[in-house]
């Protein structure tokens, strides 16, 4: 992809609606890895943030979408940028689709799936704010989201997550580790590798 030439040997992108809990989820995962947090203004992410995992492997925080107060022209630019990134970014190993467990599969979530699913690389639906649902609602939601996501591609997965309660972390960590071929047993040390402990804002969208 022409505008996105940042060298990477493998990356996992996090996409989601604004307010779905994407930053909190990345924080929860990154904090466990002792990576630094790059702050942002809600709804106004101006760049995508790369979180180093060592060995030129990264977690990529994509701009949230669907924020009502963002101007139409800006929304359109982000759509073009996100679409191009998801359709063409070569080191992109898999997509974590962040969805509020109470409102999965909005129209824009489906757009992300339409862009990325045809590439034949894996997608994991991470259902955030699970703490807001009761036990049986959680189970029902997980079953229905697993059914829906599996229609988009074989081996596509889903799990429940709560940044508040810190639940569901090991499941998504295992998914990311397998996509990036990071050894699970050594992943804690690798994720916290010296020199990689900085969330970097390295890329500007082609505005
Ligand atoms: P983003 O816009 O997708 O990055 O969303 P944020 O991570 O900024 O979260 C949006 C709002 O949801 C904030 O008020 C968070 O405190 C809240 N939130 C995020 N994750 C959780 C969670 O797991 N449980 C609960 N109860 N609230 C959460």
mmCIF file of C-alpha atoms and ligand atoms in Angstrom:
data_model
loop_
_atom_site.group_PDB
_atom_site.id
_atom_site.type_symbol
_atom_site.label_atom_id
_atom_site.label_comp_id
_atom_site.label_asym_id
_atom_site.label_seq_id
_atom_site.Cartn_x
_atom_site.Cartn_y
_atom_site.Cartn_z
ATOM 1 C CA UNK A 1 0.000 0.000 0.000
ATOM 2 C CA UNK A 2 1.582 3.218 -1.201
ATOM 3 C CA UNK A 3 0.799 5.526 1.708
ATOM 4 C CA UNK A 4 1.557 2.957 4.332
ATOM 5 C CA UNK A 5 5.088 1.770 3.910
ATOM 6 C CA UNK A 6 5.929 1.295 7.585
ATOM 7 C CA UNK A 7 8.115 -1.811 7.844
ATOM 8 C CA UNK A 8 6.473 -4.642 9.726
ATOM 9 C CA UNK A 9 7.015 -8.368 9.715
ATOM 10 C CA UNK A 10 3.469 -8.978 10.946
ATOM 11 C CA UNK A 11 0.647 -7.005 12.500
ATOM 12 C CA UNK A 12 -2.814 -7.467 13.969
ATOM 13 C CA UNK A 13 -5.262 -4.601 13.530
ATOM 14 C CA UNK A 14 -8.012 -3.551 15.940
ATOM 15 C CA UNK A 15 -11.036 -1.964 14.273
ATOM 16 C CA UNK A 16 -14.288 -0.867 15.850
ATOM 17 C CA UNK A 17 -16.987 1.713 16.182
ATOM 18 C CA UNK A 18 -16.128 4.757 18.253
ATOM 19 C CA UNK A 19 -17.006 4.078 21.880
ATOM 20 C CA UNK A 20 -17.113 0.308 21.406
ATOM 21 C CA UNK A 21 -14.229 -0.037 23.872
ATOM 22 C CA UNK A 22 -11.301 -0.436 21.463
ATOM 23 C CA UNK A 23 -8.846 1.816 23.329
ATOM 24 C CA UNK A 24 -9.716 0.193 26.636
ATOM 25 C CA UNK A 25 -9.212 -3.262 25.147
ATOM 26 C CA UNK A 26 -5.838 -2.350 23.651
ATOM 27 C CA UNK A 27 -4.864 -0.752 26.950
ATOM 28 C CA UNK A 28 -5.817 -3.844 28.860
ATOM 29 C CA UNK A 29 -3.781 -6.027 26.536
ATOM 30 C CA UNK A 30 -0.910 -3.565 26.195
ATOM 31 C CA UNK A 31 -0.706 -2.895 29.927
ATOM 32 C CA UNK A 32 -0.361 -6.574 30.527
ATOM 33 C CA UNK A 33 2.512 -6.436 28.088
ATOM 34 C CA UNK A 34 3.835 -3.328 29.733
ATOM 35 C CA UNK A 35 3.544 -1.335 26.538
ATOM 36 C CA UNK A 36 2.994 2.381 26.732
ATOM 37 C CA UNK A 37 -0.377 3.895 25.990
ATOM 38 C CA UNK A 38 -0.694 6.565 23.351
ATOM 39 C CA UNK A 39 -3.512 8.861 24.322
ATOM 40 C CA UNK A 40 -6.040 10.289 21.920
ATOM 41 C CA UNK A 41 -9.075 12.483 21.871
ATOM 42 C CA UNK A 42 -12.231 10.335 21.732
ATOM 43 C CA UNK A 43 -13.665 10.179 18.242
ATOM 44 C CA UNK A 44 -10.817 12.151 16.770
ATOM 45 C CA UNK A 45 -7.957 9.759 16.224
ATOM 46 C CA UNK A 46 -5.691 11.488 13.785
ATOM 47 C CA UNK A 47 -3.401 8.614 13.061
ATOM 48 C CA UNK A 48 -3.090 4.927 13.485
ATOM 49 C CA UNK A 49 -0.949 3.799 16.391
ATOM 50 C CA UNK A 50 1.520 0.947 16.229
ATOM 51 C CA UNK A 51 2.285 -0.915 19.451
ATOM 52 C CA UNK A 52 5.540 -2.820 19.167
ATOM 53 C CA UNK A 53 5.625 -6.427 20.287
ATOM 54 C CA UNK A 54 9.268 -7.003 19.428
ATOM 55 C CA UNK A 55 10.669 -8.552 16.252
ATOM 56 C CA UNK A 56 8.922 -5.940 14.080
ATOM 57 C CA UNK A 57 5.521 -7.328 15.090
ATOM 58 C CA UNK A 58 2.765 -4.930 16.026
ATOM 59 C CA UNK A 59 -0.721 -4.324 17.333
ATOM 60 C CA UNK A 60 -2.331 -1.637 15.168
ATOM 61 C CA UNK A 61 -4.951 0.698 16.577
ATOM 62 C CA UNK A 62 -7.116 1.799 13.648
ATOM 63 C CA UNK A 63 -9.295 4.903 13.835
ATOM 64 C CA UNK A 64 -12.734 4.319 15.315
ATOM 65 C CA UNK A 65 -15.615 4.758 12.898
ATOM 66 C CA UNK A 66 -19.194 5.951 13.092
ATOM 67 C CA UNK A 67 -18.592 8.926 15.351
ATOM 68 C CA UNK A 68 -21.602 11.145 14.647
ATOM 69 C CA UNK A 69 -19.835 14.451 15.170
ATOM 70 C CA UNK A 70 -17.120 13.814 12.607
ATOM 71 C CA UNK A 71 -17.764 15.718 9.389
ATOM 72 C CA UNK A 72 -19.000 13.773 6.371
ATOM 73 C CA UNK A 73 -15.928 14.636 4.296
ATOM 74 C CA UNK A 74 -13.610 13.436 7.042
ATOM 75 C CA UNK A 75 -15.677 10.262 7.466
ATOM 76 C CA UNK A 76 -15.339 9.661 3.755
ATOM 77 C CA UNK A 77 -11.540 10.050 3.912
ATOM 78 C CA UNK A 78 -11.330 7.580 6.770
ATOM 79 C CA UNK A 79 -13.463 5.106 4.874
ATOM 80 C CA UNK A 80 -11.110 5.257 1.925
ATOM 81 C CA UNK A 81 -8.101 4.921 4.195
ATOM 82 C CA UNK A 82 -9.515 2.022 6.228
ATOM 83 C CA UNK A 83 -10.737 0.219 3.124
ATOM 84 C CA UNK A 84 -7.349 0.499 1.441
ATOM 85 C CA UNK A 85 -5.521 -0.594 4.583
ATOM 86 C CA UNK A 86 -7.733 -3.645 5.153
ATOM 87 C CA UNK A 87 -7.800 -4.658 1.502
ATOM 88 C CA UNK A 88 -4.119 -4.277 0.702
ATOM 89 C CA UNK A 89 -1.823 -4.056 3.735
ATOM 90 C CA UNK A 90 0.488 -7.010 3.209
ATOM 91 C CA UNK A 91 1.846 -7.616 6.773
ATOM 92 C CA UNK A 92 -1.700 -7.580 8.179
ATOM 93 C CA UNK A 93 -2.087 -11.093 9.592
ATOM 94 C CA UNK A 94 -5.569 -10.789 11.064
ATOM 95 C CA UNK A 95 -8.284 -8.438 12.239
ATOM 96 C CA UNK A 96 -9.703 -8.045 15.728
ATOM 97 C CA UNK A 97 -13.171 -6.605 15.217
ATOM 98 C CA UNK A 98 -14.165 -4.809 18.401
ATOM 99 C CA UNK A 99 -17.926 -4.754 18.970
ATOM 100 C CA UNK A 100 -19.962 -3.766 21.987
ATOM 101 C CA UNK A 101 -21.494 -7.074 23.130
ATOM 102 C CA UNK A 102 -24.865 -5.338 23.395
ATOM 103 C CA UNK A 103 -24.789 -4.077 19.797
ATOM 104 C CA UNK A 104 -22.797 -6.384 17.525
ATOM 105 C CA UNK A 105 -22.676 -6.155 13.726
ATOM 106 C CA UNK A 106 -23.599 -2.598 12.978
ATOM 107 C CA UNK A 107 -23.588 -1.568 9.333
ATOM 108 C CA UNK A 108 -20.027 -0.238 9.558
ATOM 109 C CA UNK A 109 -18.821 -3.421 11.269
ATOM 110 C CA UNK A 110 -20.156 -5.319 8.266
ATOM 111 C CA UNK A 111 -18.275 -2.939 5.993
ATOM 112 C CA UNK A 112 -15.001 -3.899 7.745
ATOM 113 C CA UNK A 113 -15.849 -7.564 7.190
ATOM 114 C CA UNK A 114 -16.602 -6.924 3.528
ATOM 115 C CA UNK A 115 -13.209 -5.312 3.076
ATOM 116 C CA UNK A 116 -11.122 -7.823 4.959
ATOM 117 C CA UNK A 117 -12.873 -11.210 4.738
ATOM 118 C CA UNK A 118 -12.125 -11.712 1.010
ATOM 119 C CA UNK A 119 -8.404 -11.745 1.792
ATOM 120 C CA UNK A 120 -8.775 -15.131 3.432
ATOM 121 C CA UNK A 121 -7.000 -14.051 6.605
ATOM 122 C CA UNK A 122 -8.575 -14.610 10.034
ATOM 123 C CA UNK A 123 -11.003 -12.375 11.902
ATOM 124 C CA UNK A 124 -11.786 -12.513 15.607
ATOM 125 C CA UNK A 125 -14.851 -10.676 16.936
ATOM 126 C CA UNK A 126 -14.034 -9.320 20.390
ATOM 127 C CA UNK A 127 -17.247 -8.588 22.274
ATOM 128 C CA UNK A 128 -16.462 -5.818 24.699
ATOM 129 C CA UNK A 129 -18.274 -4.575 27.795
ATOM 130 C CA UNK A 130 -19.404 -8.134 28.501
ATOM 131 C CA UNK A 131 -19.736 -7.106 32.153
ATOM 132 C CA UNK A 132 -22.864 -5.190 31.136
ATOM 133 C CA UNK A 133 -24.629 -8.439 30.260
ATOM 134 C CA UNK A 134 -25.868 -11.155 32.581
ATOM 135 C CA UNK A 135 -24.467 -14.653 32.324
ATOM 136 C CA UNK A 136 -27.201 -16.067 30.092
ATOM 137 C CA UNK A 137 -27.202 -12.995 27.841
ATOM 138 C CA UNK A 138 -23.450 -13.383 27.458
ATOM 139 C CA UNK A 139 -23.848 -17.011 26.423
ATOM 140 C CA UNK A 140 -26.655 -16.184 23.959
ATOM 141 C CA UNK A 141 -24.692 -13.307 22.432
ATOM 142 C CA UNK A 142 -21.562 -15.393 22.040
ATOM 143 C CA UNK A 143 -23.464 -18.197 20.343
ATOM 144 C CA UNK A 144 -25.217 -15.881 17.913
ATOM 145 C CA UNK A 145 -22.070 -13.880 17.101
ATOM 146 C CA UNK A 146 -20.107 -17.091 16.519
ATOM 147 C CA UNK A 147 -22.846 -18.213 14.145
ATOM 148 C CA UNK A 148 -22.808 -14.909 12.271
ATOM 149 C CA UNK A 149 -19.023 -14.473 12.060
ATOM 150 C CA UNK A 150 -18.506 -18.017 10.823
ATOM 151 C CA UNK A 151 -20.657 -17.145 7.793
ATOM 152 C CA UNK A 152 -17.978 -14.644 6.745
ATOM 153 C CA UNK A 153 -15.117 -17.114 6.711
ATOM 154 C CA UNK A 154 -14.106 -20.519 7.942
ATOM 155 C CA UNK A 155 -12.262 -20.448 11.229
ATOM 156 C CA UNK A 156 -13.477 -16.956 12.116
ATOM 157 C CA UNK A 157 -13.883 -16.765 15.887
ATOM 158 C CA UNK A 158 -15.400 -14.688 18.686
ATOM 159 C CA UNK A 159 -14.960 -14.223 22.418
ATOM 160 C CA UNK A 160 -16.327 -12.150 25.275
ATOM 161 C CA UNK A 161 -14.189 -9.470 26.869
ATOM 162 C CA UNK A 162 -14.342 -6.914 29.644
ATOM 163 C CA UNK A 163 -11.725 -4.237 30.189
ATOM 164 C CA UNK A 164 -13.480 -3.335 33.411
ATOM 165 C CA UNK A 165 -13.317 -6.835 34.901
ATOM 166 C CA UNK A 166 -10.202 -7.871 32.980
ATOM 167 C CA UNK A 167 -11.950 -10.992 31.715
ATOM 168 C CA UNK A 168 -11.428 -12.678 28.374
ATOM 169 C CA UNK A 169 -7.844 -11.482 28.015
ATOM 170 C CA UNK A 170 -6.067 -14.831 27.726
ATOM 171 C CA UNK A 171 -8.372 -16.008 24.929
ATOM 172 C CA UNK A 172 -7.700 -13.022 22.679
ATOM 173 C CA UNK A 173 -4.007 -13.021 23.566
ATOM 174 C CA UNK A 174 -3.783 -16.622 22.400
ATOM 175 C CA UNK A 175 -5.493 -15.668 19.121
ATOM 176 C CA UNK A 176 -3.068 -12.810 18.505
ATOM 177 C CA UNK A 177 -0.044 -14.919 19.451
ATOM 178 C CA UNK A 178 -1.065 -17.635 17.014
ATOM 179 C CA UNK A 179 -1.642 -15.180 14.144
ATOM 180 C CA UNK A 180 1.727 -13.558 14.662
ATOM 181 C CA UNK A 181 3.481 -16.844 15.378
ATOM 182 C CA UNK A 182 4.560 -15.643 18.788
ATOM 183 C CA UNK A 183 5.163 -18.567 21.097
ATOM 184 C CA UNK A 184 2.512 -18.477 23.800
ATOM 185 C CA UNK A 185 4.816 -19.696 26.555
ATOM 186 C CA UNK A 186 7.359 -17.003 25.758
ATOM 187 C CA UNK A 187 4.873 -14.359 24.688
ATOM 188 C CA UNK A 188 4.895 -12.444 27.959
ATOM 189 C CA UNK A 189 8.620 -11.890 27.747
ATOM 190 C CA UNK A 190 8.504 -11.167 24.025
ATOM 191 C CA UNK A 191 5.598 -8.752 24.260
ATOM 192 C CA UNK A 192 7.535 -6.812 26.882
ATOM 193 C CA UNK A 193 10.804 -6.911 24.980
ATOM 194 C CA UNK A 194 13.145 -4.026 25.828
ATOM 195 C CA UNK A 195 13.034 -1.218 23.304
ATOM 196 C CA UNK A 196 9.562 -2.124 22.128
ATOM 197 C CA UNK A 197 7.695 -0.690 25.086
ATOM 198 C CA UNK A 198 6.389 2.377 23.313
ATOM 199 C CA UNK A 199 3.117 2.997 21.539
ATOM 200 C CA UNK A 200 4.203 4.939 18.525
ATOM 201 C CA UNK A 201 2.149 7.190 16.317
ATOM 202 C CA UNK A 202 3.927 6.613 13.095
ATOM 203 C CA UNK A 203 1.432 6.920 10.331
ATOM 204 C CA UNK A 204 -0.607 9.735 9.019
ATOM 205 C CA UNK A 205 -3.623 9.064 6.841
ATOM 206 C CA UNK A 206 -3.420 10.247 3.233
ATOM 207 C CA UNK A 207 -5.449 13.399 3.842
HETATM 208 P P1 LIG B 1 -13.212 3.437 21.856
HETATM 209 O O1 LIG B 1 -13.808 4.720 21.374
HETATM 210 O O2 LIG B 1 -13.725 2.272 21.098
HETATM 211 O O3 LIG B 1 -11.725 3.457 21.933
HETATM 212 O O4 LIG B 1 -13.805 3.205 23.337
HETATM 213 P P2 LIG B 1 -13.145 3.424 24.765
HETATM 214 O O5 LIG B 1 -12.171 2.353 25.070
HETATM 215 O O6 LIG B 1 -12.668 4.837 24.861
HETATM 216 O O7 LIG B 1 -14.427 3.182 25.705
HETATM 217 C C1 LIG B 1 -15.625 3.919 25.548
HETATM 218 C C2 LIG B 1 -16.377 3.945 26.863
HETATM 219 O O8 LIG B 1 -16.741 2.629 27.245
HETATM 220 C C3 LIG B 1 -15.534 4.491 28.027
HETATM 221 O O9 LIG B 1 -16.398 5.248 28.855
HETATM 222 C C4 LIG B 1 -15.059 3.249 28.724
HETATM 223 O O10 LIG B 1 -14.824 3.455 30.100
HETATM 224 C C5 LIG B 1 -16.209 2.291 28.513
HETATM 225 N N1 LIG B 1 -15.738 0.887 28.467
HETATM 226 C C6 LIG B 1 -14.769 0.380 27.692
HETATM 227 N N2 LIG B 1 -14.605 -0.934 27.920
HETATM 228 C C7 LIG B 1 -15.490 -1.277 28.870
HETATM 229 C C8 LIG B 1 -15.808 -2.511 29.536
HETATM 230 O O11 LIG B 1 -15.237 -3.591 29.299
HETATM 231 N N3 LIG B 1 -16.833 -2.467 30.453
HETATM 232 C C9 LIG B 1 -17.504 -1.320 30.735
HETATM 233 N N4 LIG B 1 -18.486 -1.397 31.632
HETATM 234 N N5 LIG B 1 -17.226 -0.133 30.141
HETATM 235 C C10 LIG B 1 -16.222 -0.107 29.221
#
